[in-house]
Amino acid sequence: MINTFTKSLLVLAVGGLMITGSASAQTSTTSGAGPGVVDPGHPRVNQVNGREENQQQRIGNGVKSGKLSSQQTANLEKRETSVQNREQKDMAKNNGHLTKGEQKGINRQQNRISNSIAKDKESNK
């Protein structure tokens, strides 16, 4: 009973984080130049955001299936938040865009998280 309750709370928490992450990634969506302006049509930003959404879905699926523990989920979510914060800082420096170098760095970070998601799910089969 407690295990089911814990899993339910975890699913709700991850769902809330997914919604919050999506909302924060889409705030201030106007196209134009200026510090801190987000350009939702920018291909590098779209690519990074697409990967973030995909990884959030993978984490959510791992929680629902019981393949990710609450500790693993918390660690992955913390790392995802770090990527989102980095993306926002990088975009603020470049009028709402990401440079190729910044995108490459964010992708490296996302690759590490992606590998961790897979390993964590595999370890809890």
mmCIF file of C-alpha atoms in Angstrom:
data_model
loop_
_atom_site.group_PDB
_atom_site.id
_atom_site.type_symbol
_atom_site.label_atom_id
_atom_site.label_comp_id
_atom_site.label_asym_id
_atom_site.label_seq_id
_atom_site.Cartn_x
_atom_site.Cartn_y
_atom_site.Cartn_z
ATOM 1 C CA MET A 1 0.000 0.000 0.000
ATOM 2 C CA ILE A 2 2.744 2.449 0.986
ATOM 3 C CA ASN A 3 4.781 1.514 -2.098
ATOM 4 C CA THR A 4 1.788 2.208 -4.345
ATOM 5 C CA PHE A 5 1.166 5.506 -2.569
ATOM 6 C CA THR A 6 4.835 6.489 -2.945
ATOM 7 C CA LYS A 7 4.787 5.653 -6.651
ATOM 8 C CA SER A 8 1.617 7.682 -7.119
ATOM 9 C CA LEU A 9 3.181 10.699 -5.425
ATOM 10 C CA LEU A 10 6.309 10.315 -7.528
ATOM 11 C CA VAL A 11 4.288 10.168 -10.751
ATOM 12 C CA LEU A 12 2.447 13.331 -9.732
ATOM 13 C CA ALA A 13 5.709 15.081 -8.867
ATOM 14 C CA VAL A 14 7.332 14.171 -12.188
ATOM 15 C CA GLY A 15 4.190 15.219 -14.044
ATOM 16 C CA GLY A 16 4.288 18.573 -12.290
ATOM 17 C CA LEU A 17 7.953 19.028 -13.142
ATOM 18 C CA MET A 18 7.272 18.170 -16.775
ATOM 19 C CA ILE A 19 4.532 20.778 -16.958
ATOM 20 C CA THR A 20 6.654 23.356 -15.156
ATOM 21 C CA GLY A 21 9.633 22.653 -17.420
ATOM 22 C CA SER A 22 7.526 23.006 -20.552
ATOM 23 C CA ALA A 23 5.971 26.226 -19.310
ATOM 24 C CA SER A 24 9.289 27.784 -18.342
ATOM 25 C CA ALA A 25 10.843 26.829 -21.667
ATOM 26 C CA GLN A 26 8.048 28.659 -23.470
ATOM 27 C CA THR A 27 7.870 31.878 -21.482
ATOM 28 C CA SER A 28 8.497 35.177 -23.134
ATOM 29 C CA THR A 29 8.049 33.801 -26.656
ATOM 30 C CA THR A 30 8.412 36.779 -28.899
ATOM 31 C CA SER A 31 10.646 37.031 -31.886
ATOM 32 C CA GLY A 32 12.950 39.977 -31.977
ATOM 33 C CA ALA A 33 16.285 41.095 -30.693
ATOM 34 C CA GLY A 34 17.005 41.947 -27.107
ATOM 35 C CA PRO A 35 18.490 40.417 -23.989
ATOM 36 C CA GLY A 36 16.488 37.550 -22.557
ATOM 37 C CA VAL A 37 14.122 37.324 -25.542
ATOM 38 C CA VAL A 38 13.264 33.775 -26.575
ATOM 39 C CA ASP A 39 12.876 32.994 -30.257
ATOM 40 C CA PRO A 40 10.736 29.837 -30.434
ATOM 41 C CA GLY A 41 11.438 29.476 -34.149
ATOM 42 C CA HIS A 42 15.203 29.228 -33.735
ATOM 43 C CA PRO A 43 16.341 25.743 -34.889
ATOM 44 C CA ARG A 44 18.994 25.250 -32.195
ATOM 45 C CA VAL A 45 16.562 26.210 -29.448
ATOM 46 C CA ASN A 46 13.911 23.905 -30.936
ATOM 47 C CA GLN A 47 16.364 21.000 -31.094
ATOM 48 C CA VAL A 48 17.440 21.432 -27.471
ATOM 49 C CA ASN A 49 13.844 21.830 -26.259
ATOM 50 C CA GLY A 50 12.764 18.745 -28.213
ATOM 51 C CA ARG A 51 15.427 16.674 -26.507
ATOM 52 C CA GLU A 52 14.402 18.019 -23.099
ATOM 53 C CA GLU A 53 10.777 17.053 -23.734
ATOM 54 C CA ASN A 54 11.805 13.589 -24.916
ATOM 55 C CA GLN A 55 13.939 12.970 -21.842
ATOM 56 C CA GLN A 56 11.167 14.187 -19.539
ATOM 57 C CA GLN A 57 8.847 11.646 -21.181
ATOM 58 C CA ARG A 58 11.427 8.891 -20.721
ATOM 59 C CA ILE A 59 11.803 9.768 -17.037
ATOM 60 C CA GLY A 60 8.011 9.844 -16.603
ATOM 61 C CA ASN A 61 7.675 6.465 -18.302
ATOM 62 C CA GLY A 62 10.384 5.039 -16.051
ATOM 63 C CA VAL A 63 8.533 6.231 -12.972
ATOM 64 C CA LYS A 64 5.200 4.846 -14.192
ATOM 65 C CA SER A 65 6.697 1.459 -15.004
ATOM 66 C CA GLY A 66 8.595 1.307 -11.719
ATOM 67 C CA LYS A 67 11.976 1.145 -13.460
ATOM 68 C CA LEU A 68 13.195 4.355 -11.814
ATOM 69 C CA SER A 69 13.409 4.764 -8.055
ATOM 70 C CA SER A 70 12.483 8.030 -6.386
ATOM 71 C CA GLN A 71 16.160 8.757 -5.695
ATOM 72 C CA GLN A 72 17.133 8.131 -9.320
ATOM 73 C CA THR A 73 14.246 10.284 -10.507
ATOM 74 C CA ALA A 74 15.195 13.141 -8.196
ATOM 75 C CA ASN A 75 18.805 13.010 -9.434
ATOM 76 C CA LEU A 76 17.743 12.977 -13.099
ATOM 77 C CA GLU A 77 15.315 15.859 -12.563
ATOM 78 C CA LYS A 78 18.027 17.881 -10.835
ATOM 79 C CA ARG A 79 20.321 17.343 -13.803
ATOM 80 C CA GLU A 80 17.550 18.242 -16.269
ATOM 81 C CA THR A 81 16.947 21.478 -14.358
ATOM 82 C CA SER A 82 20.649 22.238 -14.643
ATOM 83 C CA VAL A 83 20.445 21.876 -18.441
ATOM 84 C CA GLN A 84 17.405 24.152 -18.595
ATOM 85 C CA ASN A 85 19.143 26.785 -16.467
ATOM 86 C CA ARG A 86 22.216 26.620 -18.685
ATOM 87 C CA GLU A 87 20.086 27.013 -21.801
ATOM 88 C CA GLN A 88 18.315 30.074 -20.358
ATOM 89 C CA LYS A 89 21.609 31.721 -19.387
ATOM 90 C CA ASP A 90 23.136 31.018 -22.801
ATOM 91 C CA MET A 91 20.085 32.371 -24.589
ATOM 92 C CA ALA A 92 20.060 35.516 -22.442
ATOM 93 C CA LYS A 93 23.595 36.286 -23.648
ATOM 94 C CA ASN A 94 22.664 35.935 -27.324
ATOM 95 C CA ASN A 95 19.341 37.702 -27.804
ATOM 96 C CA GLY A 96 17.276 34.548 -27.382
ATOM 97 C CA HIS A 97 19.466 32.302 -29.527
ATOM 98 C CA LEU A 98 21.995 29.555 -28.893
ATOM 99 C CA THR A 99 25.366 29.510 -30.599
ATOM 100 C CA LYS A 100 26.606 26.283 -32.160
ATOM 101 C CA GLY A 101 29.127 25.889 -29.346
ATOM 102 C CA GLU A 102 26.475 26.368 -26.671
ATOM 103 C CA GLN A 103 24.184 23.877 -28.379
ATOM 104 C CA LYS A 104 27.052 21.391 -28.561
ATOM 105 C CA GLY A 105 27.735 21.779 -24.827
ATOM 106 C CA ILE A 106 24.061 21.377 -23.940
ATOM 107 C CA ASN A 107 23.814 18.309 -26.190
ATOM 108 C CA ARG A 108 26.813 16.764 -24.419
ATOM 109 C CA GLN A 109 25.075 17.316 -21.095
ATOM 110 C CA GLN A 110 21.840 15.852 -22.463
ATOM 111 C CA ASN A 111 23.713 12.818 -23.830
ATOM 112 C CA ARG A 112 25.095 12.086 -20.362
ATOM 113 C CA ILE A 113 21.624 12.366 -18.836
ATOM 114 C CA SER A 114 20.173 10.169 -21.568
ATOM 115 C CA ASN A 115 22.752 7.473 -20.823
ATOM 116 C CA SER A 116 21.966 7.745 -17.112
ATOM 117 C CA ILE A 117 18.241 7.300 -17.780
ATOM 118 C CA ALA A 118 18.939 4.128 -19.739
ATOM 119 C CA LYS A 119 21.357 2.734 -17.128
ATOM 120 C CA ASP A 120 19.043 3.557 -14.225
ATOM 121 C CA LYS A 121 16.072 1.894 -15.944
ATOM 122 C CA GLU A 122 18.171 -1.179 -16.744
ATOM 123 C CA SER A 123 19.430 -1.507 -13.183
ATOM 124 C CA ASN A 124 15.862 -1.699 -11.803
ATOM 125 C CA LYS A 125 14.398 -4.326 -14.121
#
